[in-house]
Amino acid sequence: MEDVKPQLLKVTIDGIEVEVEPGTTILQAARKIGPDVAPPAMCYYQPLKGSGGKCRACLVRVAAGSAKDPRPMPKLVASCLTAVQDGMVVENTTNPQVIDARNGIVEFLLLNHPLDCPVCDQAGECDLQNFAFDHGKVTTRYEEDRRTFEKHDIGPFIQLHMTRCILCYRCVYTADQITEKRVHGVLGRGDASEIGTYIEKAIDNDFSGNVIDVCPVGALTDKTYRFKNRVWFSKPVDAHRDCPTCSGKVTLWYRGEEVIRVTARKNEWNEVTEFICNTCRFETKKTSDWTIEGPTKISRSSVISANKYRADTIKPSFGQRLAAAEYKPIDDERDTSQLTIQQLPPERFAKLPSAMEPEP
Amino acid sequence: MATKILTEHINVPGIETFDVYRKQGGYTAVEKALKTMTPEAIVEEVKKAGVRGRGGAGFPMGMKWSFLAKPEGVPRYLVCNADESEPGTFKDHYLMKHIPHLLIEGMIVSSFALGANKSFIYVRGELMYVIRILEKAIAEAKAKGFLGKNILGTGYDLELVVQPGGGAYICGEETALLESLEGKRGNPRNKPPFPAVKGLYQCPTVVNNVESIATAAWIVNNGGDAYAAIGIGRSTGTKLISASGHINKPGVYEIELGVPVEDFIYADEWCGGIRPGHKFKALVAGGSSVPILPANLALTLANGDKRLMTYESLSDGGFATGTMLGSGGFIVFDETSCIVRNTWNFSRFYHHESCGQCSPCREGTGWMEKVLHRIEYGHGHQQDIDLLVDVAKKIEGNTICPLGDAAAWPVASAIRHFRDEFQWHIDNPSEATQPGAVYRGDMALV
């Protein structure tokens, strides 16, 4: 029998057209184009079923629903949950309303999340830090007390610090989906909600360590690694071992000759595709346990790559380009012809300075 | 005398019992529907009637019914949303308490129309006495053959279940209600898929308000055209209004849609005017989540016409000069009410009731409440007013369910119409924090 290929749907995101299979979400379609137009995601995590729609970081504007019904959608929609339709036109970084909403989301997320990056163990690998860098403001307008919690030990390997939690529910889904019993939960309502302490039971499971990897901020940390090092001083290496429980494919983080941490491998969207077991993660930290495959590919704009590439090879992130585009020269008498960054017309998002164009 | 559809027999002694209700012409709709009509014909009548959802959103009920997916071999459900808990709204529980059989009759007719063989009435957990009344009424109806297997020998089966809720406001949102009904935490679901496609237990489900379902019996008896003849324009039929606040006769009133707001407040038939010696200051027309209006805008449209009690007239001019009919929670304020305190109080409610699932609502509602608390207690700063407007704008429309909007609208509208009062609180903290202190400045009182 002849294979019938499903008809591909055409979707335009920020002026770039892409063809995707039916059922693809806007976020997935944007990721297919590349990191420049991919909306940020704090709660969406592709391998976890049911995740997404909660943080509202990935809101986009649908300027035309489909070719058949080109009416725009009245509200911003969560791109991680909205399936594309043929002829859909999506505005992501080109829409000021979307940028404004995201600025708001950053502010909301940072109301109760302390900006203690210098002492937080997640620094450098923090999705919220990247998101705030791209869309945040320098100051906050929040004057009230932030909520604080005592640190919470979840077994011998994991520590939960709810103070930093942004309630993305990723660890809840992980604990729920990789264990057989329902051992997860969020207690309380509104801004009083917190990750249920019953999650302690997840420690019974061989895969509990994965909640550390999925946490987008520094709320869940690896007690065998906490405060041993800064991530940009370590060298990530892909390795594997013959593991009876999991795939055994991991990233080893070296400081000198010593393996200081083992994590699951993450893709370019910071998502673990193959979860690893606790034995691989916490108990096998000798080089002799592993077969080394080679250096891990790390995004050049990541802080982990700091000092490892020449400065001019680092591609500016969306946030840097946004800042450059929003730069307003001071109105004075000086000769401004030497300025490399010029004030841009309102359609600034569409036309970025040529020096800032993404590399081919 | 105005037409009464729901409350015609409400004062008949013993109407909560099956026999008295039957004597008043009750359950004739069930007989007519099951014996002489097809489900499609009932849906058609409801469509013709043009009845709009009475829970607050005002979505046409017939259209909602026609969206119901009908896959083979999958049960369909009707869920009655009786989780009424918005401040100022108390009409549904009044109806269920006094005339429970009306709802049950409506449930039977509607379930038949939708092809549901098991239907649920989700009642707010605090209303335990209403749940007992409903359960008693269901038992009576079942004993008389109007519920259960083979109703009236027509071959149609229906089981009616009364489910007490956990007492959370968010469980009144239809998808959160379904989650709660399934035994889970009442967090709203992301839409799509809509409940009409994947609702209760992933099966096609219609969720309707008590009042909407109760009207179905009358529509079956009298026809959709007769219902559509009542009311004005697209706002057809009658509506229960729960009137409260500084009026002479607070209570639940059934009005024909189209009554002028002014008449509703001042006529003896309804609210009977503002309490003696006081003046009308502000109005919340449809439960605490809708935008508040100052007296002059509450009574007249921006173009000078009288404002009517209809979906269209109340929302005339968008949120700049209008509001919403909402669930019919009609709250009247006289000049002794402090709008800042009132807004803080509403905000306190939404902060407490936010489920905390999505970040704008979880963090934003608390932020607004804290800022309003600060202003009310004399610690506000000049920039706080604009801050509130901005935070409300950032929440509105960016959340999973409409609770975020419900929290943002009262704050944004109060500042839009009563900015002077907020300013006065910030400028005169020592005066404003005195017990009972209210802004007496340049207010439009009627």
GROMACS .gro file of N, CA, C and O in nm, chain A residues 50 52-57 59 75-76 78 81-82 97 100-105 107-109 111-113 140-145 147 165-169 173 182 186-193, chain B residues 167-170 183-185 187 190 192 351-367 370-371 374 379 381 383-384 386-387 390-391 393-395 397-402 405:
model
  384
   50GLY      N    1   0.079   1.680   2.952
   50GLY     CA    2  -0.008   1.769   3.029
   50GLY      C    3   0.058   1.898   3.072
   50GLY      O    4  -0.007   1.985   3.130
   52GLY      N    5   0.236   2.270   3.040
   52GLY     CA    6   0.212   2.385   2.953
   52GLY      C    7   0.085   2.458   2.987
   52GLY      O    8  -0.006   2.405   3.051
   53GLY      N    9   0.081   2.585   2.946
   53GLY     CA   10  -0.039   2.666   2.963
   53GLY      C   11  -0.046   2.740   3.095
   53GLY      O   12  -0.138   2.817   3.117
   54LYS      N   13   0.050   2.717   3.184
   54LYS     CA   14   0.037   2.774   3.318
   54LYS      C   15   0.116   2.903   3.339
   54LYS      O   16   0.068   2.996   3.402
   55CYS      N   17   0.238   2.907   3.284
   55CYS     CA   18   0.321   3.024   3.313
   55CYS      C   19   0.280   3.144   3.229
   55CYS      O   20   0.304   3.256   3.265
   56ARG      N   21   0.220   3.120   3.116
   56ARG     CA   22   0.175   3.223   3.022
   56ARG      C   23   0.292   3.300   2.959
   56ARG      O   24   0.272   3.410   2.909
   57ALA      N   25   0.412   3.247   2.969
   57ALA     CA   26   0.528   3.315   2.911
   57ALA      C   27   0.527   3.305   2.759
   57ALA      O   28   0.584   3.389   2.690
   59LEU      N   29   0.283   3.335   2.550
   59LEU     CA   30   0.168   3.397   2.484
   59LEU      C   31   0.209   3.458   2.351
   59LEU      O   32   0.314   3.524   2.341
   75LYS      N   33  -0.790   3.720   2.197
   75LYS     CA   34  -0.693   3.734   2.306
   75LYS      C   35  -0.560   3.675   2.263
   75LYS      O   36  -0.553   3.600   2.167
   76LEU      N   37  -0.456   3.705   2.341
   76LEU     CA   38  -0.330   3.634   2.321
   76LEU      C   39  -0.352   3.489   2.360
   76LEU      O   40  -0.427   3.460   2.452
   78ALA      N   41  -0.187   3.088   2.445
   78ALA     CA   42  -0.067   3.016   2.489
   78ALA      C   43  -0.019   2.930   2.372
   78ALA      O   44  -0.088   2.838   2.329
   81LEU      N   45  -0.001   2.533   2.364
   81LEU     CA   46  -0.119   2.448   2.363
   81LEU      C   47  -0.204   2.467   2.237
   81LEU      O   48  -0.291   2.385   2.209
   82THR      N   49  -0.181   2.574   2.165
   82THR     CA   50  -0.267   2.604   2.052
   82THR      C   51  -0.212   2.536   1.927
   82THR      O   52  -0.099   2.563   1.886
   97GLN      N   53   0.224   4.409   2.179
   97GLN     CA   54   0.131   4.362   2.283
   97GLN      C   55   0.185   4.234   2.349
   97GLN      O   56   0.174   4.216   2.470
  100ASP      N   57   0.477   4.323   2.566
  100ASP     CA   58   0.427   4.387   2.687
  100ASP      C   59   0.374   4.282   2.785
  100ASP      O   60   0.401   4.289   2.905
  101ALA      N   61   0.299   4.186   2.731
  101ALA     CA   62   0.246   4.080   2.818
  101ALA      C   63   0.359   4.001   2.881
  101ALA      O   64   0.355   3.969   3.000
  102ARG      N   65   0.463   3.973   2.802
  102ARG     CA   66   0.576   3.896   2.857
  102ARG      C   67   0.651   3.975   2.963
  102ARG      O   68   0.695   3.918   3.062
  103ASN      N   69   0.664   4.107   2.940
  103ASN     CA   70   0.726   4.188   3.045
  103ASN      C   71   0.648   4.174   3.174
  103ASN      O   72   0.705   4.167   3.283
  104GLY      N   73   0.515   4.172   3.159
  104GLY     CA   74   0.429   4.155   3.276
  104GLY      C   75   0.450   4.022   3.344
  104GLY      O   76   0.458   4.013   3.466
  105ILE      N   77   0.463   3.916   3.262
  105ILE     CA   78   0.480   3.782   3.319
  105ILE      C   79   0.611   3.775   3.398
  105ILE      O   80   0.616   3.720   3.508
  107GLU      N   81   0.758   4.016   3.546
  107GLU     CA   82   0.740   4.090   3.671
  107GLU      C   83   0.661   4.007   3.772
  107GLU      O   84   0.696   4.002   3.889
  108PHE      N   85   0.556   3.941   3.723
  108PHE     CA   86   0.475   3.858   3.813
  108PHE      C   87   0.559   3.744   3.871
  108PHE      O   88   0.553   3.714   3.990
  109LEU      N   89   0.636   3.678   3.783
  109LEU     CA   90   0.715   3.564   3.830
  109LEU      C   91   0.820   3.607   3.932
  109LEU      O   92   0.854   3.532   4.022
  111LEU      N   93   0.787   3.847   4.146
  111LEU     CA   94   0.733   3.906   4.269
  111LEU      C   95   0.776   3.823   4.389
  111LEU      O   96   0.820   3.876   4.490
  112ASN      N   97   0.758   3.693   4.376
  112ASN     CA   98   0.787   3.607   4.490
  112ASN      C   99   0.909   3.520   4.468
  112ASN      O  100   0.938   3.433   4.549
  113HIS      N  101   0.979   3.543   4.358
  113HIS     CA  102   1.102   3.469   4.335
  113HIS      C  103   1.218   3.562   4.366
  113HIS      O  104   1.230   3.667   4.303
  140THR      N  105   1.193   4.669   4.019
  140THR     CA  106   1.062   4.610   4.043
  140THR      C  107   0.973   4.714   4.110
  140THR      O  108   1.023   4.807   4.174
  141ARG      N  109   0.844   4.697   4.090
  141ARG     CA  110   0.751   4.791   4.153
  141ARG      C  111   0.686   4.728   4.275
  141ARG      O  112   0.594   4.783   4.332
  142TYR      N  113   0.734   4.611   4.312
  142TYR     CA  114   0.674   4.537   4.423
  142TYR      C  115   0.740   4.577   4.554
  142TYR      O  116   0.861   4.565   4.568
  143GLU      N  117   0.662   4.625   4.648
  143GLU     CA  118   0.719   4.674   4.774
  143GLU      C  119   0.693   4.582   4.891
  143GLU      O  120   0.749   4.599   4.998
  144GLU      N  121   0.600   4.489   4.870
  144GLU     CA  122   0.557   4.407   4.984
  144GLU      C  123   0.659   4.298   5.017
  144GLU      O  124   0.752   4.275   4.942
  145ASP      N  125   0.634   4.232   5.130
  145ASP     CA  126   0.722   4.122   5.168
  145ASP      C  127   0.706   4.006   5.072
  145ASP      O  128   0.595   3.974   5.030
  147ARG      N  129   0.729   3.599   4.986
  147ARG     CA  130   0.704   3.480   5.068
  147ARG      C  131   0.833   3.400   5.082
  147ARG      O  132   0.912   3.389   4.989
  165CYS      N  133   1.053   2.870   4.416
  165CYS     CA  134   0.965   2.797   4.324
  165CYS      C  135   0.871   2.893   4.251
  165CYS      O  136   0.819   2.989   4.309
  166ILE      N  137   0.854   2.871   4.122
  166ILE     CA  138   0.760   2.953   4.046
  166ILE      C  139   0.636   2.873   4.006
  166ILE      O  140   0.560   2.913   3.921
  167LEU      N  141   0.616   2.760   4.069
  167LEU     CA  142   0.498   2.677   4.050
  167LEU      C  143   0.468   2.646   3.903
  167LEU      O  144   0.358   2.667   3.854
  168CYS      N  145   0.570   2.597   3.835
  168CYS     CA  146   0.552   2.561   3.696
  168CYS      C  147   0.488   2.423   3.681
  168CYS      O  148   0.447   2.385   3.574
  169TYR      N  149   0.484   2.347   3.790
  169TYR     CA  150   0.424   2.214   3.796
  169TYR      C  151   0.507   2.107   3.723
  169TYR      O  152   0.464   1.993   3.714
  173TYR      N  153   0.447   1.695   3.749
  173TYR     CA  154   0.420   1.605   3.637
  173TYR      C  155   0.526   1.494   3.629
  173TYR      O  156   0.494   1.379   3.600
  182ARG      N  157   0.034   0.782   4.270
  182ARG     CA  158   0.020   0.928   4.268
  182ARG      C  159   0.089   0.985   4.391
  182ARG      O  160   0.041   0.972   4.502
  186VAL      N  161   0.021   1.988   4.459
  186VAL     CA  162   0.038   2.127   4.495
  186VAL      C  163  -0.063   2.152   4.606
  186VAL      O  164  -0.181   2.122   4.593
  187LEU      N  165  -0.015   2.206   4.717
  187LEU     CA  166  -0.103   2.236   4.829
  187LEU      C  167  -0.138   2.384   4.825
  187LEU      O  168  -0.060   2.465   4.777
  188GLY      N  169  -0.252   2.417   4.879
  188GLY     CA  170  -0.288   2.558   4.894
  188GLY      C  171  -0.336   2.618   4.765
  188GLY      O  172  -0.334   2.556   4.659
  189ARG      N  173  -0.380   2.742   4.774
  189ARG     CA  174  -0.443   2.806   4.661
  189ARG      C  175  -0.378   2.942   4.638
  189ARG      O  176  -0.319   2.999   4.728
  190GLY      N  177  -0.386   2.991   4.516
  190GLY     CA  178  -0.336   3.124   4.484
  190GLY      C  179  -0.189   3.136   4.515
  190GLY      O  180  -0.111   3.043   4.497
  191ASP      N  181  -0.149   3.254   4.566
  191ASP     CA  182  -0.005   3.271   4.593
  191ASP      C  183   0.036   3.203   4.723
  191ASP      O  184   0.150   3.217   4.767
  192ALA      N  185  -0.056   3.131   4.786
  192ALA     CA  186  -0.018   3.052   4.903
  192ALA      C  187   0.009   2.908   4.864
  192ALA      O  188   0.038   2.825   4.950
  193SER      N  189  -0.002   2.877   4.735
  193SER     CA  190   0.017   2.737   4.697
  193SER      C  191   0.165   2.700   4.701
  193SER      O  192   0.253   2.784   4.680
  527GLY      N  193  -1.649   2.407   4.797
  527GLY     CA  194  -1.660   2.542   4.851
  527GLY      C  195  -1.552   2.636   4.801
  527GLY      O  196  -1.506   2.723   4.873
  528ALA      N  197  -1.508   2.617   4.678
  528ALA     CA  198  -1.410   2.708   4.618
  528ALA      C  199  -1.477   2.782   4.504
  528ALA      O  200  -1.544   2.722   4.422
  529TYR      N  201  -1.456   2.913   4.501
  529TYR     CA  202  -1.518   2.997   4.397
  529TYR      C  203  -1.477   2.950   4.258
  529TYR      O  204  -1.556   2.950   4.165
  530ILE      N  205  -1.352   2.908   4.245
  530ILE     CA  206  -1.301   2.870   4.113
  530ILE      C  207  -1.378   2.750   4.058
  530ILE      O  208  -1.387   2.732   3.936
  543GLY      N  209  -1.331   1.451   4.083
  543GLY     CA  210  -1.261   1.416   4.205
  543GLY      C  211  -1.121   1.471   4.215
  543GLY      O  212  -1.043   1.430   4.298
  544LYS      N  213  -1.090   1.567   4.128
  544LYS     CA  214  -0.955   1.623   4.131
  544LYS      C  215  -0.958   1.764   4.189
  544LYS      O  216  -1.063   1.817   4.220
  545ARG      N  217  -0.839   1.821   4.200
  545ARG     CA  218  -0.828   1.958   4.245
  545ARG      C  219  -0.894   2.049   4.141
  545ARG      O  220  -0.875   2.030   4.022
  547ASN      N  221  -0.879   2.287   3.937
  547ASN     CA  222  -0.803   2.380   3.854
  547ASN      C  223  -0.867   2.389   3.716
  547ASN      O  224  -0.899   2.286   3.658
  550ASN      N  225  -0.720   2.407   3.027
  550ASN     CA  226  -0.695   2.493   2.912
  550ASN      C  227  -0.797   2.460   2.803
  550ASN      O  228  -0.829   2.345   2.779
  552PRO      N  229  -0.901   2.537   2.386
  552PRO     CA  230  -0.968   2.410   2.362
  552PRO      C  231  -0.888   2.290   2.418
  552PRO      O  232  -0.772   2.309   2.451
  711HIS      N  233  -0.819   3.742   4.547
  711HIS     CA  234  -0.687   3.694   4.587
  711HIS      C  235  -0.701   3.560   4.658
  711HIS      O  236  -0.628   3.465   4.630
  712HIS      N  237  -0.797   3.553   4.747
  712HIS     CA  238  -0.815   3.429   4.824
  712HIS      C  239  -0.860   3.314   4.736
  712HIS      O  240  -0.824   3.199   4.761
  713GLU      N  241  -0.939   3.346   4.632
  713GLU     CA  242  -1.000   3.239   4.553
  713GLU      C  243  -0.921   3.200   4.429
  713GLU      O  244  -0.955   3.105   4.361
  714SER      N  245  -0.816   3.274   4.396
  714SER     CA  246  -0.735   3.237   4.280
  714SER      C  247  -0.677   3.097   4.301
  714SER      O  248  -0.627   3.066   4.408
  715CYS      N  249  -0.684   3.014   4.198
  715CYS     CA  250  -0.639   2.875   4.216
  715CYS      C  251  -0.488   2.865   4.218
  715CYS      O  252  -0.432   2.771   4.268
  716GLY      N  253  -0.422   2.965   4.159
  716GLY     CA  254  -0.276   2.965   4.163
  716GLY      C  255  -0.211   2.886   4.054
  716GLY      O  256  -0.092   2.858   4.058
  717GLN      N  257  -0.287   2.848   3.954
  717GLN     CA  258  -0.230   2.766   3.848
  717GLN      C  259  -0.146   2.849   3.751
  717GLN      O  260  -0.036   2.811   3.716
  718CYS      N  261  -0.198   2.961   3.705
  718CYS     CA  262  -0.120   3.041   3.609
  718CYS      C  263  -0.065   3.168   3.675
  718CYS      O  264  -0.128   3.225   3.763
  719SER      N  265   0.052   3.208   3.631
  719SER     CA  266   0.126   3.309   3.706
  719SER      C  267   0.062   3.448   3.712
  719SER      O  268   0.067   3.510   3.817
  720PRO      N  269   0.000   3.501   3.605
  720PRO     CA  270  -0.054   3.637   3.620
  720PRO      C  271  -0.159   3.646   3.730
  720PRO      O  272  -0.159   3.740   3.809
  721CYS      N  273  -0.247   3.546   3.736
  721CYS     CA  274  -0.354   3.549   3.836
  721CYS      C  275  -0.298   3.521   3.975
  721CYS      O  276  -0.331   3.590   4.071
  722ARG      N  277  -0.212   3.421   3.984
  722ARG     CA  278  -0.158   3.383   4.115
  722ARG      C  279  -0.086   3.499   4.181
  722ARG      O  280  -0.110   3.532   4.297
  723GLU      N  281   0.003   3.563   4.105
  723GLU     CA  282   0.083   3.669   4.165
  723GLU      C  283   0.010   3.803   4.160
  723GLU      O  284   0.019   3.883   4.253
  724GLY      N  285  -0.062   3.828   4.050
  724GLY     CA  286  -0.122   3.960   4.030
  724GLY      C  287  -0.235   3.991   4.126
  724GLY      O  288  -0.245   4.103   4.176
  725THR      N  289  -0.322   3.892   4.153
  725THR     CA  290  -0.435   3.921   4.242
  725THR      C  291  -0.385   3.957   4.382
  725THR      O  292  -0.439   4.047   4.445
  726GLY      N  293  -0.282   3.888   4.427
  726GLY     CA  294  -0.227   3.918   4.558
  726GLY      C  295  -0.163   4.055   4.562
  726GLY      O  296  -0.177   4.131   4.658
  727TRP      N  297  -0.095   4.089   4.455
  727TRP     CA  298  -0.029   4.219   4.446
  727TRP      C  299  -0.132   4.332   4.453
  727TRP      O  300  -0.117   4.428   4.531
  730LYS      N  301  -0.271   4.373   4.800
  730LYS     CA  302  -0.179   4.434   4.896
  730LYS      C  303  -0.168   4.584   4.874
  730LYS      O  304  -0.162   4.663   4.968
  731VAL      N  305  -0.165   4.625   4.745
  731VAL     CA  306  -0.155   4.769   4.717
  731VAL      C  307  -0.282   4.839   4.762
  731VAL      O  308  -0.278   4.947   4.824
  734ARG      N  309  -0.287   4.880   5.127
  734ARG     CA  310  -0.198   4.988   5.167
  734ARG      C  311  -0.266   5.123   5.148
  734ARG      O  312  -0.261   5.210   5.236
  739HIS      N  313  -0.125   5.415   5.361
  739HIS     CA  314   0.016   5.404   5.328
  739HIS      C  315   0.041   5.403   5.177
  739HIS      O  316   0.141   5.350   5.130
  741HIS      N  317   0.117   5.535   4.792
  741HIS     CA  318   0.202   5.634   4.726
  741HIS      C  319   0.132   5.684   4.600
  741HIS      O  320   0.044   5.618   4.547
  743GLN      N  321   0.228   5.683   4.298
  743GLN     CA  322   0.236   5.596   4.179
  743GLN      C  323   0.151   5.471   4.191
  743GLN      O  324   0.138   5.395   4.095
  744ASP      N  325   0.093   5.448   4.309
  744ASP     CA  326   0.018   5.325   4.330
  744ASP      C  327  -0.105   5.314   4.240
  744ASP      O  328  -0.144   5.205   4.200
  746ASP      N  329  -0.157   5.431   3.931
  746ASP     CA  330  -0.119   5.386   3.797
  746ASP      C  331  -0.067   5.243   3.800
  746ASP      O  332  -0.088   5.167   3.705
  747LEU      N  333  -0.002   5.209   3.910
  747LEU     CA  334   0.048   5.072   3.924
  747LEU      C  335  -0.068   4.972   3.921
  747LEU      O  336  -0.063   4.872   3.850
  750ASP      N  337  -0.202   4.933   3.575
  750ASP     CA  338  -0.111   4.857   3.491
  750ASP      C  339  -0.113   4.708   3.526
  750ASP      O  340  -0.115   4.623   3.436
  751VAL      N  341  -0.116   4.677   3.654
  751VAL     CA  342  -0.120   4.536   3.694
  751VAL      C  343  -0.250   4.471   3.646
  751VAL      O  344  -0.250   4.360   3.591
  753LYS      N  345  -0.422   4.554   3.392
  753LYS     CA  346  -0.413   4.537   3.247
  753LYS      C  347  -0.327   4.416   3.211
  753LYS      O  348  -0.354   4.344   3.114
  754LYS      N  349  -0.224   4.390   3.291
  754LYS     CA  350  -0.135   4.278   3.260
  754LYS      C  351  -0.199   4.144   3.294
  754LYS      O  352  -0.160   4.041   3.241
  755ILE      N  353  -0.296   4.144   3.387
  755ILE     CA  354  -0.365   4.019   3.421
  755ILE      C  355  -0.473   3.991   3.319
  755ILE      O  356  -0.490   3.879   3.272
  757GLY      N  357  -0.705   3.906   3.040
  757GLY     CA  358  -0.689   3.839   2.911
  757GLY      C  359  -0.569   3.749   2.900
  757GLY      O  360  -0.552   3.680   2.801
  758ASN      N  361  -0.482   3.746   3.001
  758ASN     CA  362  -0.360   3.665   2.990
  758ASN      C  363  -0.367   3.538   3.074
  758ASN      O  364  -0.268   3.468   3.087
  759THR      N  365  -0.482   3.509   3.132
  759THR     CA  366  -0.491   3.396   3.223
  759THR      C  367  -0.564   3.277   3.157
  759THR      O  368  -0.622   3.292   3.051
  760ILE      N  369  -0.558   3.162   3.223
  760ILE     CA  370  -0.622   3.042   3.167
  760ILE      C  371  -0.774   3.057   3.168
  760ILE      O  372  -0.840   3.028   3.071
  761CYS      N  373  -0.827   3.103   3.281
  761CYS     CA  374  -0.973   3.112   3.294
  761CYS      C  375  -1.011   3.256   3.323
  761CYS      O  376  -0.926   3.341   3.346
  762PRO      N  377  -1.141   3.288   3.324
  762PRO     CA  378  -1.179   3.429   3.343
  762PRO      C  379  -1.165   3.482   3.485
  762PRO      O  380  -1.202   3.597   3.509
  765ASP      N  381  -0.965   3.798   3.477
  765ASP     CA  382  -1.042   3.914   3.432
  765ASP      C  383  -1.133   3.963   3.544
  765ASP      O  384  -1.146   4.084   3.568
   0.00000   0.00000   0.00000
